Every structure is written in C-alpha cells, then in structure tokens.
Short mmCIF file of N, CA and C in Angstrom, two decimals:
data_model
loop_
_atom_site.label_atom_id
_atom_site.label_comp_id
_atom_site.label_asym_id
_atom_site.label_seq_id
_atom_site.Cartn_x
_atom_site.Cartn_y
_atom_site.Cartn_z
N MET K 263 79.50 115.15 42.99
CA MET K 263 80.35 113.52 43.08
C MET K 263 79.45 112.10 42.79
N LYS K 264 80.69 111.78 41.86
CA LYS K 264 79.53 110.45 41.22
C LYS K 264 78.96 109.43 42.45
N LYS K 265 78.38 108.29 41.98
CA LYS K 265 77.72 107.45 42.72
C LYS K 265 78.45 106.73 42.91
N ARG K 266 78.96 106.37 44.08
CA ARG K 266 79.90 104.65 44.35
C ARG K 266 80.16 104.32 42.75
N LYS K 267 78.86 103.33 42.30
CA LYS K 267 79.28 102.15 41.62
C LYS K 267 79.99 102.74 40.70
N ASN K 268 79.39 104.07 40.16
CA ASN K 268 80.26 105.58 38.87
C ASN K 268 81.79 105.16 39.55
N LEU K 269 81.80 105.77 40.34
CA LEU K 269 83.42 105.49 40.83
C LEU K 269 84.01 105.03 40.81
N ILE K 270 83.47 103.16 41.14
CA ILE K 270 84.74 102.14 41.18
C ILE K 270 85.15 101.68 39.88
N THR K 271 83.89 101.74 38.99
CA THR K 271 83.61 101.46 37.77
C THR K 271 84.94 102.63 36.38
N ALA K 272 84.42 104.03 36.86
CA ALA K 272 86.05 104.93 36.79
C ALA K 272 87.21 104.48 37.08
N LEU K 273 87.58 104.85 38.39
CA LEU K 273 89.10 104.12 38.64
C LEU K 273 89.47 102.92 37.69
N ASP K 274 88.44 101.34 37.94
CA ASP K 274 88.48 100.37 37.35
C ASP K 274 89.28 100.70 35.63
N ALA K 275 88.41 101.96 35.28
CA ALA K 275 88.57 102.34 33.48
C ALA K 275 90.20 102.58 33.62
N VAL K 276 90.62 103.65 34.16
CA VAL K 276 91.40 104.48 34.56
C VAL K 276 93.19 103.89 34.49
N PHE K 277 92.21 102.85 35.61
CA PHE K 277 93.45 102.37 36.67
C PHE K 277 94.02 101.07 35.21
N SER K 278 93.44 100.29 34.42
CA SER K 278 93.22 99.53 34.20
C SER K 278 94.19 100.09 32.77
N LYS K 279 93.32 101.23 31.43
CA LYS K 279 94.65 101.80 31.08
C LYS K 279 96.03 101.90 31.30
N TYR K 280 96.75 102.56 32.69
CA TYR K 280 97.50 102.83 33.10
C TYR K 280 98.40 102.03 32.96
N ILE K 281 97.72 100.67 34.13
CA ILE K 281 98.77 99.62 33.93
C ILE K 281 99.01 98.84 32.60
N ARG K 282 98.24 99.20 31.35
CA ARG K 282 98.49 98.60 30.02
C ARG K 282 99.45 99.78 29.32
N THR K 283 98.96 100.50 29.89
CA THR K 283 100.28 102.03 29.12
C THR K 283 101.46 101.64 29.74
N LYS K 284 102.10 101.31 30.81
CA LYS K 284 102.88 101.52 31.42
C LYS K 284 103.39 100.79 31.03
N HIS K 285 102.79 99.19 30.62
CA HIS K 285 104.39 98.13 30.31
C HIS K 285 103.83 98.27 28.63
N SER K 286 103.41 99.05 28.02
CA SER K 286 104.18 98.99 26.85
C SER K 286 104.51 99.41 25.57
N VAL K 287 104.51 99.23 24.62
CA VAL K 287 106.47 99.58 24.14
C VAL K 287 105.53 99.52 22.95
N ASN K 288 105.90 100.98 22.01
CA ASN K 288 105.84 101.52 20.78
C ASN K 288 103.46 101.07 20.87
N GLY K 289 102.66 101.02 21.78
CA GLY K 289 101.44 100.60 21.01
C GLY K 289 101.27 99.02 21.71
N PHE K 290 102.30 98.67 22.07
CA PHE K 290 102.67 96.92 21.71
C PHE K 290 102.51 96.67 23.82
N VAL K 291 102.15 95.41 24.27
CA VAL K 291 102.60 94.56 25.59
C VAL K 291 102.47 93.20 25.76
N GLU K 292 103.39 92.96 26.20
CA GLU K 292 103.65 91.82 26.57
C GLU K 292 102.58 90.91 27.83
N CYS K 293 101.41 90.11 27.20
CA CYS K 293 101.31 89.03 28.17
C CYS K 293 102.03 89.03 29.40
N CYS K 294 101.91 88.94 30.66
CA CYS K 294 102.48 88.93 32.02
C CYS K 294 102.52 86.99 31.94
N THR K 295 101.60 86.57 31.13
CA THR K 295 101.21 85.09 31.85
C THR K 295 102.27 84.24 30.33
N CYS K 296 101.57 84.46 29.23
CA CYS K 296 101.74 83.31 27.91
C CYS K 296 103.24 83.94 27.35
N LYS K 297 103.27 85.05 27.12
CA LYS K 297 104.73 86.50 26.41
C LYS K 297 104.13 86.37 25.54
N ARG K 298 102.88 86.41 25.05
CA ARG K 298 102.80 86.58 23.44
C ARG K 298 102.24 88.25 23.95
N SER K 299 102.54 89.46 22.44
CA SER K 299 102.16 90.53 22.24
C SER K 299 101.56 91.00 21.78
N TYR K 300 100.00 92.02 22.38
CA TYR K 300 99.46 92.78 21.50
C TYR K 300 99.48 94.27 21.97
N GLU K 301 98.48 94.53 20.77
CA GLU K 301 97.91 96.05 20.77
C GLU K 301 97.27 95.94 22.38
N ILE K 302 98.58 97.42 22.52
CA ILE K 302 97.09 97.73 24.05
C ILE K 302 95.82 97.83 24.89
N LYS K 303 95.33 98.14 23.45
CA LYS K 303 93.81 97.73 23.31
C LYS K 303 93.68 96.23 22.86
N LYS K 304 93.86 95.28 23.34
CA LYS K 304 93.07 94.29 22.74
C LYS K 304 94.05 93.42 24.23
N ILE K 305 94.97 93.77 24.91
CA ILE K 305 94.44 93.04 26.42
C ILE K 305 94.18 93.81 27.04
N GLN K 306 93.53 93.02 28.35
CA GLN K 306 93.61 93.97 29.44
C GLN K 306 94.26 93.69 30.80
N ASN K 307 93.90 94.34 31.82
CA ASN K 307 94.66 94.07 32.98
C ASN K 307 94.14 93.25 34.07
N GLY K 308 94.94 92.10 34.10
CA GLY K 308 95.00 90.91 34.78
C GLY K 308 95.12 91.50 36.05
N HIS K 309 94.75 90.56 37.00
CA HIS K 309 95.31 90.56 38.91
C HIS K 309 95.58 89.69 39.05
N PHE K 310 96.36 89.34 39.84
CA PHE K 310 97.23 87.94 40.38
C PHE K 310 95.70 87.32 41.69
N MET K 311 96.29 88.96 42.93
CA MET K 311 94.46 88.27 43.30
C MET K 311 93.60 89.19 43.36
N SER K 312 92.51 88.11 43.35
CA SER K 312 91.40 88.54 42.07
C SER K 312 90.62 90.14 42.34
N ARG K 313 89.84 90.43 42.14
CA ARG K 313 89.11 92.38 42.27
C ARG K 313 88.03 92.65 43.08
N LYS K 314 87.65 91.41 43.74
CA LYS K 314 86.94 91.38 43.97
C LYS K 314 87.94 92.04 45.99
N SER K 315 89.32 91.86 46.23
CA SER K 315 89.98 91.87 47.34
C SER K 315 90.33 93.38 47.21
N TYR K 316 89.41 94.53 48.32
CA TYR K 316 89.36 95.61 47.41
C TYR K 316 91.39 96.12 47.88
N SER K 317 91.74 95.57 49.35
CA SER K 317 93.14 95.46 49.63
C SER K 317 93.98 95.88 48.08
N THR K 318 93.92 94.61 47.39
CA THR K 318 94.41 94.55 46.12
C THR K 318 93.93 95.22 45.37
N ARG K 319 92.87 95.43 44.95
CA ARG K 319 92.25 95.27 43.64
C ARG K 319 92.63 96.60 42.72
N TRP K 320 93.76 97.74 43.18
CA TRP K 320 94.62 98.70 43.01
C TRP K 320 95.48 99.27 42.95
N ASP K 321 96.33 98.21 43.76
CA ASP K 321 98.02 97.85 43.70
C ASP K 321 98.31 97.33 42.56
N GLU K 322 99.19 98.35 42.07
CA GLU K 322 99.93 98.33 40.66
C GLU K 322 100.68 97.06 40.64
N GLU K 323 101.18 96.51 42.25
CA GLU K 323 102.43 94.88 41.56
C GLU K 323 101.33 93.82 41.73
N ASN K 324 100.46 94.13 42.41
CA ASN K 324 99.35 92.73 42.30
C ASN K 324 98.10 93.08 40.50
N CYS K 325 98.78 94.14 39.35
CA CYS K 325 98.84 94.19 38.55
C CYS K 325 99.54 93.69 37.81
N ALA K 326 99.53 93.19 35.86
CA ALA K 326 99.45 92.90 35.31
C ALA K 326 99.33 93.00 33.69
N PRO K 327 99.52 93.12 32.34
CA PRO K 327 99.08 93.02 31.60
C PRO K 327 98.53 91.66 31.25
N GLN K 328 97.68 91.53 30.61
CA GLN K 328 97.66 89.45 30.47
C GLN K 328 95.96 89.50 29.00
N CYS K 329 96.25 88.72 28.49
CA CYS K 329 95.94 88.76 27.39
C CYS K 329 93.59 88.15 27.69
N TYR K 330 93.48 88.38 26.49
CA TYR K 330 91.72 87.79 27.57
C TYR K 330 91.85 86.01 27.37
N GLY K 331 93.20 85.19 27.00
CA GLY K 331 92.88 84.63 26.74
C GLY K 331 93.26 83.48 28.17
N CYS K 332 94.62 84.13 28.53
CA CYS K 332 95.01 84.19 30.17
C CYS K 332 94.70 84.23 30.95
N ASN K 333 93.59 85.89 31.28
CA ASN K 333 92.74 85.99 31.94
C ASN K 333 91.61 85.67 32.40
N VAL K 334 90.94 85.22 31.33
CA VAL K 334 89.19 84.65 31.24
C VAL K 334 89.25 83.52 30.75
N MET K 335 89.68 82.74 30.82
CA MET K 335 89.61 82.05 29.45
C MET K 335 90.62 81.18 30.51
N GLN K 336 91.55 81.02 31.10
CA GLN K 336 92.38 80.30 31.95
C GLN K 336 92.31 80.59 33.29
N GLN K 337 91.17 81.93 33.78
CA GLN K 337 90.99 82.16 34.98
C GLN K 337 92.16 82.65 35.71
N GLY K 338 93.44 82.96 35.40
CA GLY K 338 94.41 84.15 35.17
C GLY K 338 95.79 83.46 35.44
N GLN K 339 95.47 82.78 35.12
CA GLN K 339 96.70 81.10 35.23
C GLN K 339 98.00 81.72 36.48
N GLN K 340 96.40 81.67 37.52
CA GLN K 340 97.88 82.07 38.74
C GLN K 340 99.27 81.56 39.31
N PHE K 341 98.67 81.00 38.83
CA PHE K 341 100.75 80.12 38.96
C PHE K 341 101.36 81.01 38.03
N LEU K 342 101.89 81.42 37.17
CA LEU K 342 102.35 81.29 35.98
C LEU K 342 102.25 82.76 36.28
N PHE K 343 101.23 83.72 37.12
CA PHE K 343 101.23 84.80 37.15
C PHE K 343 101.99 85.03 38.65
N SER K 344 102.31 84.23 39.61
CA SER K 344 102.72 83.96 40.83
C SER K 344 104.05 84.05 40.14
N LYS K 345 104.54 83.66 39.64
CA LYS K 345 106.19 83.13 38.53
C LYS K 345 106.73 84.80 38.52
N TYR K 346 105.72 85.42 37.80
CA TYR K 346 105.83 86.44 37.18
C TYR K 346 106.17 87.59 38.13
N ILE K 347 105.24 87.34 39.55
CA ILE K 347 105.77 89.11 40.34
C ILE K 347 106.88 88.44 41.04
N ASP K 348 106.53 86.80 41.52
CA ASP K 348 108.06 86.63 41.61
C ASP K 348 109.27 86.42 41.12
N GLU K 349 109.57 87.05 39.86
CA GLU K 349 110.30 87.95 39.13
C GLU K 349 110.87 88.66 39.56
N LYS K 350 109.44 89.77 39.12
CA LYS K 350 109.80 91.33 38.59
C LYS K 350 110.02 91.65 40.59
N TYR K 351 109.30 91.60 41.17
CA TYR K 351 109.37 92.25 42.23
C TYR K 351 109.65 91.41 43.44
N GLY K 352 111.11 90.40 43.50
CA GLY K 352 111.67 89.86 44.70
C GLY K 352 110.87 88.42 44.73
N GLU K 353 112.25 87.23 45.43
CA GLU K 353 111.23 85.60 45.82
C GLU K 353 110.47 85.77 46.56
N GLY K 354 108.71 84.87 46.74
CA GLY K 354 107.63 85.59 47.53
C GLY K 354 106.94 86.82 47.86
N TYR K 355 107.36 87.36 46.63
CA TYR K 355 106.27 88.64 47.04
C TYR K 355 104.86 88.62 46.56
N SER K 356 104.42 86.82 46.20
CA SER K 356 102.76 86.85 45.62
C SER K 356 102.59 86.08 46.88
N GLN K 357 103.44 85.81 47.30
CA GLN K 357 102.91 85.71 49.33
C GLN K 357 102.43 86.40 50.28
N VAL K 358 103.57 87.64 49.90
CA VAL K 358 102.73 89.54 50.99
C VAL K 358 101.24 89.66 49.31
N LEU K 359 100.95 89.41 49.05
CA LEU K 359 100.07 89.82 47.69
C LEU K 359 99.13 89.23 48.28
N LEU K 360 99.43 87.35 47.70
CA LEU K 360 98.45 86.41 49.00
C LEU K 360 98.26 87.40 50.27
N ILE K 361 98.85 86.96 51.05
CA ILE K 361 97.86 87.99 53.02
C ILE K 361 97.69 88.99 52.36
N LYS K 362 97.71 90.62 51.88
CA LYS K 362 97.34 91.66 52.40
C LYS K 362 95.73 91.00 50.70
N SER K 363 95.54 90.41 50.33
CA SER K 363 94.39 90.59 49.82
C SER K 363 93.74 89.70 50.47
N LYS K 364 93.48 89.60 51.78
CA LYS K 364 92.94 88.76 52.77
C LYS K 364 92.24 89.48 53.94
N GLN K 365 92.79 91.11 53.81
CA GLN K 365 92.81 91.81 54.15
C GLN K 365 91.74 92.73 54.37
N THR K 366 91.43 93.81 55.53
CA THR K 366 89.51 94.63 54.51
C THR K 366 89.89 95.45 54.58
N ALA K 367 89.55 96.33 53.13
CA ALA K 367 89.95 97.39 52.24
C ALA K 367 89.01 98.08 52.45
N LYS K 368 88.57 99.50 53.09
CA LYS K 368 87.21 100.48 52.66
C LYS K 368 87.55 101.46 52.62
N PHE K 369 86.87 101.41 50.64
CA PHE K 369 87.79 102.92 50.49
C PHE K 369 85.97 104.34 50.68
N ALA K 370 86.53 105.46 51.17
CA ALA K 370 85.44 106.76 51.52
C ALA K 370 85.34 107.48 49.81
N ASP K 371 83.77 107.76 49.47
CA ASP K 371 83.87 108.32 47.96
C ASP K 371 85.18 109.36 47.72
N PHE K 372 85.85 109.68 48.28
CA PHE K 372 86.46 110.52 48.78
C PHE K 372 87.71 110.47 47.56
N GLU K 373 87.86 109.00 48.66
CA GLU K 373 89.63 108.40 48.16
C GLU K 373 89.13 108.38 46.84
N LEU K 374 88.07 107.40 46.11
CA LEU K 374 88.44 107.00 44.68
C LEU K 374 88.60 107.92 43.57
N GLN K 375 87.24 108.41 44.91
CA GLN K 375 87.58 110.19 43.32
C GLN K 375 88.87 110.63 42.94
N GLU K 376 89.51 109.94 44.77
CA GLU K 376 91.40 111.09 44.10
C GLU K 376 92.42 109.23 43.75
N MET K 377 91.19 108.59 43.98
CA MET K 377 92.56 107.91 43.26
C MET K 377 92.46 107.77 41.44
N ILE K 378 91.05 108.46 40.72
CA ILE K 378 90.60 108.59 39.94
C ILE K 378 91.49 109.95 39.57
N ASP K 379 92.07 110.49 40.00
CA ASP K 379 92.37 111.58 38.78
C ASP K 379 93.72 111.61 39.64
N ASN K 380 94.10 110.91 40.54
CA ASN K 380 95.86 110.75 40.67
C ASN K 380 96.13 109.70 39.00
N TYR K 381 95.37 108.66 39.07
CA TYR K 381 96.12 107.52 38.00
C TYR K 381 95.45 108.61 36.69
N THR K 382 94.46 109.15 36.71
CA THR K 382 94.97 109.48 35.44
C THR K 382 95.13 111.06 35.41
N LYS K 383 96.13 111.83 36.10
CA LYS K 383 97.24 112.32 35.99
C LYS K 383 98.90 111.44 35.61
N ALA K 384 98.36 109.90 36.17
CA ALA K 384 99.50 109.36 35.75
C ALA K 384 99.75 108.97 34.20
N LEU K 385 98.56 108.56 34.12
CA LEU K 385 98.01 107.99 32.73
C LEU K 385 98.72 109.32 31.85
N LYS K 386 98.14 110.42 31.63
CA LYS K 386 97.84 111.58 31.23
C LYS K 386 100.24 111.87 30.77
N ASP K 387 100.38 111.47 32.04
CA ASP K 387 101.84 112.02 32.28
C ASP K 387 102.84 110.50 30.86
N LEU K 388 102.71 109.88 31.01
CA LEU K 388 102.60 108.24 30.98
C LEU K 388 102.45 108.49 29.58
N GLU K 389 101.56 108.64 28.82
CA GLU K 389 101.19 109.62 27.00
C GLU K 389 101.74 110.15 26.59
N ASN K 390 102.11 111.31 27.42
CA ASN K 390 102.77 112.60 26.81
C ASN K 390 105.10 112.28 27.11
N SER K 391 105.21 111.42 27.51
CA SER K 391 107.06 110.58 27.99
C SER K 391 106.66 109.71 26.48
N MET K 392 105.68 109.48 25.98
CA MET K 392 106.17 108.70 25.02
C MET K 392 105.93 109.06 23.87
#
C-alpha cells in the first residue's frame, strides 16, 4: 500500500490524463475557457472549484481541459469556466458544484487506491477505443 501523499499524487495524475483523453479528438484537446486547441500533453486538467476541496477534486463534472494560460496565469478563468459548466450540464450546475465544494469529504487510503484503479482502467478503455 502506498503512502497517502503518493496515493493522492498518483490519483491526480491518472485522473488528469483521463479528463484530457476523454475530451480529446485525434490527440488534440480544446481549452474549455479560451477554446484554443492544444496537443493532449500540452493541456492541463482544470478545476472549476479548487483542488483543495476533496469533495470536488476528482469530480468529472468539476473538471475540464484548460491551457496553462487560462488555468495558471489567469487563475482558472472561473467566470468562463462556470459558463462552460452551465452550458454542458445545465443552467445553474456551477452553483451545485460550488455548494458541493463546501462539503467535507474524507477518503480512506483504500478508497483513493480504488479510484486510481478505476481511472486507470477507464483511461485504458478510452485509449483502446480511439
């Protein structure tokens, strides 16, 4: 069993690759906020609500591909990100994620490992279907 910090790092890595791959077409991904297209390895997994909240950190609806400029240099472009979420999941869904992000979520090490295993399998399935 890996140490907790290593589990979180591993989960972040596989989840990020899963999100970017899920949104890719022929190895390219569109930034959800600026709409520019990037190679999959040159784009990041952006979070609408901050990664510090474990209740939404690995929530697929809270995450979408973002370029470095939008995600880091412009602090996630949260207003544009909220518009993207509401367009994709329905008007007001960004508010649902905001409320969810305020809830406390605690994951045991075995739950983190289960998520790693599930996203590793889901990523492999995605890559095999492309």
